[in-house]
Structures are given as C-alpha cells and as structure tokens.
Amino acid sequence: MKVKTISRSTDEFTRERSNDLQRVFRNYDPNLRPQEKAVEYVRALNAAKLEKIFGRPFVGAMEHNEAISCMAKNPNHLKGIFVGSEDGDIRLWDITSRRTVRKFPGHRGAVRGLTATTDGSRLVSCGADCIIRRWTVPVEDSSEDSVKPEDFHISKNAYWGVDHQWKGDQFATVGAQVDIWNHTSNAPVRSFQWGTDTVLSVRFNPGHPDLLATSARVEKLSSSFRLSKLTFKLALKGSQSLFKFRFGRDISEISINPQILAEHIEEQRRSVKVEGICRDRSITLYDVKTTIPIKKLIMQTKTNSIAWNPMEPMNFTAANEDGNCYSYDLRKLNEATMVHTDHAAAVMDIDYSPTGREFVTGSYDRTVRIFRYNGGHSREIYHTSRMQRVFCVKFSCDASYVISGSDDYNLRLWKAMASEQLGVLLPREKKRHEYDEALKNRYKHLPEVKRILRHRHLPLPIYKAAALRRTMTEAARKKEERRKAHSAPGSISMKPLRKRRIVKEVE
C-alpha cells in the first residue's frame, strides 16, 4: 500500500527568531473571494470613523503677555519660531519643549513684522513705534536669556511689515512706502511708492529673489469735490453716501460723513469738502532692480496678506477682507486661478506649506483652516472655545505642524494632519496607516464615506455666520439669473467668481 505524503522543508516554515511573525499563505484568486469589494468598503468605512475618533489636532499652547501680532520661522532651526506681540515683546520659542529660549526687548509699541535671514543668524523686526531693529540670534548653547539689538533705524512713519529675500542679503519694509534695505547700510537702498495708500504686507518671491508683492490698505483723505447733478439728487433723497472719484489713473471711493453731507444739502450746495476714506485695495508687484513698480491689481476689497507658492513661484495666494482667498498666476492677473471659500469673516494671514500642496489661513472668525492649493473648500478647520481672532499663522518647516497666534495672548501648536499618530511608528503600523489611507481614497466618492470624511463640528456662532453667508450668496446668484432672464439677450453678462472681485489691472 502506497501512502502519499506532503513533503515540506522545515527551513521555509520555521521562524529564525521567536519574535518573527508566522508565515501566512494566501491565494489571491478573485474567484475565491466574491465579497472582496464589500469587505474593502466596510474597511474604508471603519477607517473613516477611526480618523474622526483619533482626530485630535491640538498639541499645546504657549502664553504671551499681550495679543500676538506676527511670527517668523527660523530657516536654520526646525523647532524654533520668532513671535512678536502687541506690547513690543519678541520671543524665540522652542515648539518641541514649548518654552521661551530667548527674549528680544526693545520695541515700545506693537511689533508688526518679523523676518529672519536665510541662515537664521539675524533677525529683523519693525513695529508701530517707527523703528527697525536688527538682532543677532545667539547659538543654541548660549546662556543669554535676552538679546540686545545690533542696530536700529528710526523713521517718521509706522511700519506694517518686513520680509527677507530667500536668496540674498536684502530685506523690504512696508508702511507709507516700500523700502529696500541691506545689512550693511543704515538707510534704504531703494524706495518705491505708488499712490497715497499705506502698504500692509510684503512677501519676496521664492524663485525670483528680486521680485516682491505687497498689499495696500484703507487710507484717509481730506479734499473738496463737486457733486454731479444726478449724484446731488440722489444725496437729497438719502440714497447715496458712497461716491467714486478719479485720482490720476486710479478710481477710488469716498465715504462722505453723513452730517457734513446733510449740512451742504440744507444749503443746496453741490461743492462738498469731505474727509472720507480712499480705498485702493491693491496688490502691487515690484522688482528690486528697477526704480518703478511692475504691475498693480486693484480689487473690490483689501488684501491683508500674501503668500507665494514655494514649489510654483509664479503663483501666489491673497488673503482677502471678504473672507475668501484668491490664487493668481503672475503671468495672468486678469482672473484668479482659484477662489478658496469657507471663512465667515476676514482672512488675516496666510502661509504655504514647504511642499506647496497646501496652505493655512487664520481668520477674524476665530478659526484656522487648511486648504489644498487647488481646492475651493478647506480640508480641515481648527478651533477651540477660548481661541479668539487669529492674526497670524505659519506652517512648520517640515510641514507637520501649524502654528497660530491669536488675540487671547496664546500661541497654539496644531498637527497638520488631525489624526496623525505622533512618534516613531513600527513597520506594521506604518503599513496599516498606508492601507487605510488607500482605502479612504478609493471609496471617498461613496455617500456614507464621503459624509463621514467631510463632516466638521463647528461652534454655533460660526455655523450660523456660515449659513447666513451661504444664504446671501445664493440670493445674489438667483437675483443675477432673474435679471438676465428678464433682460434683452446679450445685454447682461454674468462675471464668473474668479473675475468678479477684480476692478482692474494697472501696468
């Protein structure tokens, strides 16, 4: 009698060490697994739920004595960040241990701008006290608690921002005008001025070191104007208090004081001396090597901050007062490449991730949002019950964390990926996370998985403000559609959202 036996080599099935995993044989024939898609769907659903369960983005908070107004990353140290506050205090924080490493005393007013050199050895600060100060950043093993300024420059006007070249030894300050400095002189190397507007922010281009972009703010103006007959009749009816006037080649708006206007209406005088507000709301591009600006883009609302994409230097994104962010291509400024919505109030600051795939924004609505560079809606929203208006935000140099500074005297540290597991991962853990991420990407279009992944809990005031904003946007859209439907064909053209906020482009 012959008995057939299975002969196997013990070397192929015996573990070399007791900690090794047992070898498991699998047959990947799809005929043996008719429920493969259903099993994957359930796993994707569970992965989406686990992402919500482990989504704890808040890491910690660091306290200041006053509201935080600006921040700057240290390119030479991954864990260091410079922070300026409204009381003139400048600190270098170690975000890993969440402690103050150095203090830079000297400013007597709010610190408006901070920037570090490319090697991280020097720090430049400016503020509302009309002073530019330059500091030498001590090395890590230094025992100094506070640092004295290396030198300073006093101006007649307050400064609103400063930024350093990505490659070079020049930096730019903005306020009443744009000034270009270097570290060896005590006077501006070059100055730019276009109009009477005050410049709010400045950012150098990462790919072209001599190119920079600035944004302008509201400026007060006092002058005399003669109203037209139609405008005067509208004013008599009380239906108009905002008028447009031309200053040179720029068209601006003047908001007339109602009391002054009423006095002139009673006396039937059409020549009105007003003290109003001139709104320039411009984004201006400068070349450091030239003596004149390159381009100027005028929008309907002002831009609070600008950020260049580090991986695509021809693109930049503007944080606007209307609650949206507008991405532009430097070569084609007549329309935005993308409009990023979701904020319920003005966007105060913006910063790109070093990867160029995402950017973070801080808003007056007390939230921090993370957007994809080509996404119209935010990927993530961060908020706490105590966090107030967010004035400045930054991505960490490794794109793993987000730092925000707000009006409640606190600097907060967040994870860029809310459910990311911190610390060293074992190989099996890493493979499991990659597998879950692949499943979520494969089944993200299905209704239940999509609903879980998109859901974000919002505080009630922000939820109501966002709902009201959507209602107003939808009402305006319906109104435009009805106007077009009840007008002659071709008489009314509806502008897309990418062009709607642009007034004109000036060269």
Coordinates of C-alpha atoms in Angstrom, one line a residue, residues 25-257:
F25 CA -0.1 31.6 2.8
R26 CA -2.7 33.4 0.7
N27 CA -4.4 32.7 -2.6
Y28 CA -5.3 35.9 -4.4
D29 CA -7.6 34.3 -6.9
P30 CA -10.7 36.6 -7.1
N31 CA -13.0 33.6 -7.6
L32 CA -12.3 32.5 -4.1
R33 CA -13.4 35.9 -2.7
P34 CA -16.7 37.1 -4.1
Q35 CA -17.2 39.6 -1.3
E36 CA -13.8 41.4 -1.7
K37 CA -15.3 44.8 -2.7
A38 CA -17.9 44.7 0.1
V39 CA -15.1 43.8 2.7
E40 CA -13.0 46.7 1.4
Y41 CA -15.9 49.1 1.6
V42 CA -16.5 48.2 5.3
R43 CA -12.8 48.6 6.0
A44 CA -12.9 52.0 4.3
L45 CA -15.9 53.0 6.4
N46 CA -14.2 51.9 9.6
A47 CA -11.0 53.7 8.6
A48 CA -13.0 56.9 8.1
K49 CA -14.7 56.5 11.5
L50 CA -11.3 55.9 13.2
E51 CA -9.9 59.0 11.6
K52 CA -12.7 61.0 13.3
I53 CA -12.1 59.2 16.6
F54 CA -8.4 59.9 16.7
G55 CA -8.7 63.4 15.2
R56 CA -7.1 65.4 18.0
P57 CA -5.1 68.2 16.2
F58 CA -4.4 70.4 19.2
V59 CA -0.9 69.8 20.7
G60 CA -0.3 72.7 23.1
A61 CA -0.4 76.4 23.8
M62 CA 2.3 78.9 24.7
E63 CA 1.3 82.1 26.6
H64 CA 2.3 85.7 26.0
N65 CA 1.5 88.9 27.9
E66 CA -0.4 90.5 25.1
A67 CA -2.1 89.6 21.8
I68 CA 0.2 88.0 19.2
S69 CA 0.6 90.1 16.1
C70 CA 3.3 88.4 13.9
M71 CA 5.5 85.4 13.5
A72 CA 8.6 84.3 11.6
K73 CA 10.2 80.9 11.0
N74 CA 13.8 80.3 11.7
P75 CA 15.1 78.6 8.5
N76 CA 18.2 77.2 10.3
H77 CA 16.3 75.6 13.2
L78 CA 13.3 73.3 12.7
K79 CA 11.9 73.7 16.2
G80 CA 12.4 77.5 16.6
I81 CA 9.9 80.3 15.8
F82 CA 10.1 84.0 16.5
V83 CA 6.9 85.6 17.8
G84 CA 6.0 89.3 18.2
S85 CA 3.2 90.7 20.3
E86 CA 1.2 93.9 20.7
D87 CA 3.2 95.1 23.8
G88 CA 6.6 95.1 21.9
D89 CA 7.7 91.7 23.2
I90 CA 9.7 89.4 20.8
R91 CA 10.4 85.9 21.8
L92 CA 12.1 82.8 20.3
W93 CA 10.1 79.7 21.2
D94 CA 11.2 76.1 21.2
I95 CA 8.0 74.4 20.0
T96 CA 9.1 70.9 20.9
S97 CA 9.5 71.7 24.6
R98 CA 7.1 74.7 24.4
R99 CA 9.4 77.1 26.3
T100 CA 10.9 80.5 25.7
V101 CA 14.5 80.2 24.6
R102 CA 15.4 83.9 24.1
K103 CA 13.8 87.4 24.5
F104 CA 14.5 90.4 22.3
P105 CA 13.4 93.5 24.3
G106 CA 13.5 96.9 22.6
H107 CA 10.2 97.9 20.9
R108 CA 7.8 100.2 22.7
G109 CA 4.8 99.6 20.6
A110 CA 3.2 96.7 18.7
V111 CA 5.5 94.5 16.7
R112 CA 4.1 94.5 13.1
G113 CA 6.7 92.4 11.3
L114 CA 9.4 89.8 11.8
T115 CA 11.8 88.1 9.4
A116 CA 15.0 86.0 9.7
T117 CA 17.9 85.8 7.3
T118 CA 18.3 82.7 5.2
D119 CA 20.9 81.2 7.5
G120 CA 18.9 82.1 10.7
S121 CA 21.8 84.2 12.2
R122 CA 20.0 87.5 12.2
L123 CA 16.5 88.8 12.9
V124 CA 14.9 92.0 11.6
S125 CA 11.8 93.5 13.4
C126 CA 9.7 96.6 12.8
G127 CA 6.7 98.0 14.5
A128 CA 4.3 100.8 15.3
D129 CA 7.0 102.7 17.1
C130 CA 8.5 103.7 13.7
I131 CA 11.7 101.7 14.5
I132 CA 13.5 99.0 12.5
R133 CA 15.7 96.8 14.8
R134 CA 18.3 94.2 13.7
W135 CA 19.3 91.4 16.1
T136 CA 22.0 88.7 16.2
V137 CA 20.4 85.4 17.0
P138 CA 22.5 83.6 19.6
V139 CA 23.6 80.0 19.1
E140 CA 21.7 77.2 20.9
D141 CA 24.2 76.6 23.6
S142 CA 24.4 80.2 24.6
S143 CA 23.4 81.1 28.2
E144 CA 21.9 84.5 27.4
D145 CA 18.2 85.0 28.3
S146 CA 17.8 88.3 26.4
V147 CA 19.5 89.8 23.4
K148 CA 20.3 93.5 22.7
P149 CA 19.7 94.9 19.3
E150 CA 22.6 95.2 16.9
D151 CA 21.5 98.5 15.4
F152 CA 18.2 100.3 14.7
H153 CA 16.7 102.9 12.3
I154 CA 14.0 105.5 13.2
S155 CA 11.5 106.6 10.7
K156 CA 8.7 109.2 10.5
N157 CA 6.0 106.7 9.8
A158 CA 5.0 103.4 11.4
Y159 CA 6.0 100.1 9.7
W160 CA 3.4 97.4 8.9
G161 CA 5.6 94.5 7.6
V162 CA 9.0 93.2 6.8
D163 CA 10.3 90.3 4.7
H164 CA 13.7 89.0 3.8
Q165 CA 14.9 87.6 0.4
W166 CA 15.0 83.9 0.1
K167 CA 18.5 84.1 -1.5
G168 CA 20.4 87.4 -0.8
D169 CA 21.2 89.9 1.9
Q170 CA 18.4 92.4 1.2
F171 CA 15.1 92.8 3.1
A172 CA 12.0 95.0 2.5
T173 CA 9.9 97.1 4.9
V174 CA 6.4 98.5 4.2
G175 CA 4.4 101.3 5.6
A176 CA 4.0 104.7 4.0
Q177 CA 6.2 103.3 1.2
V178 CA 8.2 100.3 0.2
D179 CA 11.9 100.5 1.3
I180 CA 14.6 98.1 0.3
W181 CA 17.5 97.6 2.8
N182 CA 20.7 95.6 3.2
H183 CA 22.5 94.6 6.4
T184 CA 25.5 96.9 5.8
S185 CA 23.7 100.3 5.5
N186 CA 21.6 102.4 7.8
A187 CA 19.5 103.9 5.0
P188 CA 17.2 102.4 2.4
V189 CA 19.0 101.3 -0.8
R190 CA 15.8 101.9 -2.8
S191 CA 12.3 103.1 -2.2
F192 CA 9.0 102.6 -4.1
Q193 CA 5.7 104.5 -3.8
W194 CA 2.6 104.2 -5.9
G195 CA -0.4 106.3 -4.8
T196 CA -1.2 107.5 -1.3
D197 CA -2.1 104.1 0.1
T198 CA -0.5 102.5 3.2
V199 CA 1.1 99.2 2.4
L200 CA 0.1 96.3 4.8
S201 CA 2.2 93.3 3.9
V202 CA 5.2 92.3 1.8
R203 CA 6.5 88.9 0.5
F204 CA 9.5 88.1 -1.6
N205 CA 9.2 85.6 -4.4
P206 CA 11.0 82.3 -3.5
G207 CA 12.1 81.6 -7.1
H208 CA 13.0 85.1 -8.2
P209 CA 14.8 86.8 -5.3
D210 CA 14.4 90.3 -6.7
L211 CA 10.6 90.1 -7.1
L212 CA 8.2 91.0 -4.3
A213 CA 4.5 91.6 -3.8
T214 CA 2.7 94.0 -1.5
S215 CA -0.9 94.7 -0.5
A216 CA -2.4 98.1 0.3
R217 CA -4.8 99.2 2.9
V218 CA -7.5 101.9 3.5
E219 CA -6.2 105.4 3.7
K220 CA -7.9 108.6 4.9
L221 CA -8.2 111.5 2.6
S222 CA -9.4 115.1 3.0
S223 CA -10.3 117.2 0.0
S224 CA -13.1 119.2 -1.8
F225 CA -15.3 117.7 -4.5
R226 CA -18.2 119.0 -6.6
L227 CA -21.0 116.5 -6.9
S228 CA -22.8 116.0 -10.2
K229 CA -26.4 116.9 -10.6
L230 CA -27.6 113.2 -10.6
T231 CA -25.4 112.5 -7.5
F232 CA -26.7 115.5 -5.7
K233 CA -30.3 114.5 -6.4
L234 CA -29.6 111.0 -5.0
A235 CA -28.0 112.6 -2.0
L236 CA -31.1 114.7 -1.4
K237 CA -33.1 111.5 -1.3
G238 CA -30.7 110.0 1.1
S239 CA -29.9 107.1 -1.2
Q240 CA -26.2 107.5 -1.7
S241 CA -23.3 108.3 0.6
L242 CA -20.5 106.4 -1.2
F243 CA -19.1 108.1 -4.3
K244 CA -16.4 107.2 -6.8
F245 CA -13.7 109.7 -7.8
R246 CA -10.7 109.5 -10.1
F247 CA -7.3 110.3 -8.7
G248 CA -4.8 110.3 -11.6
R249 CA -5.3 106.9 -13.3
D250 CA -6.8 105.2 -10.2
I251 CA -10.5 105.2 -9.4
S252 CA -11.2 105.2 -5.7
E253 CA -14.2 105.5 -3.4
I254 CA -15.0 108.2 -0.8
S255 CA -17.4 107.6 2.0
I256 CA -18.7 111.1 3.0
N257 CA -19.6 111.9 6.5

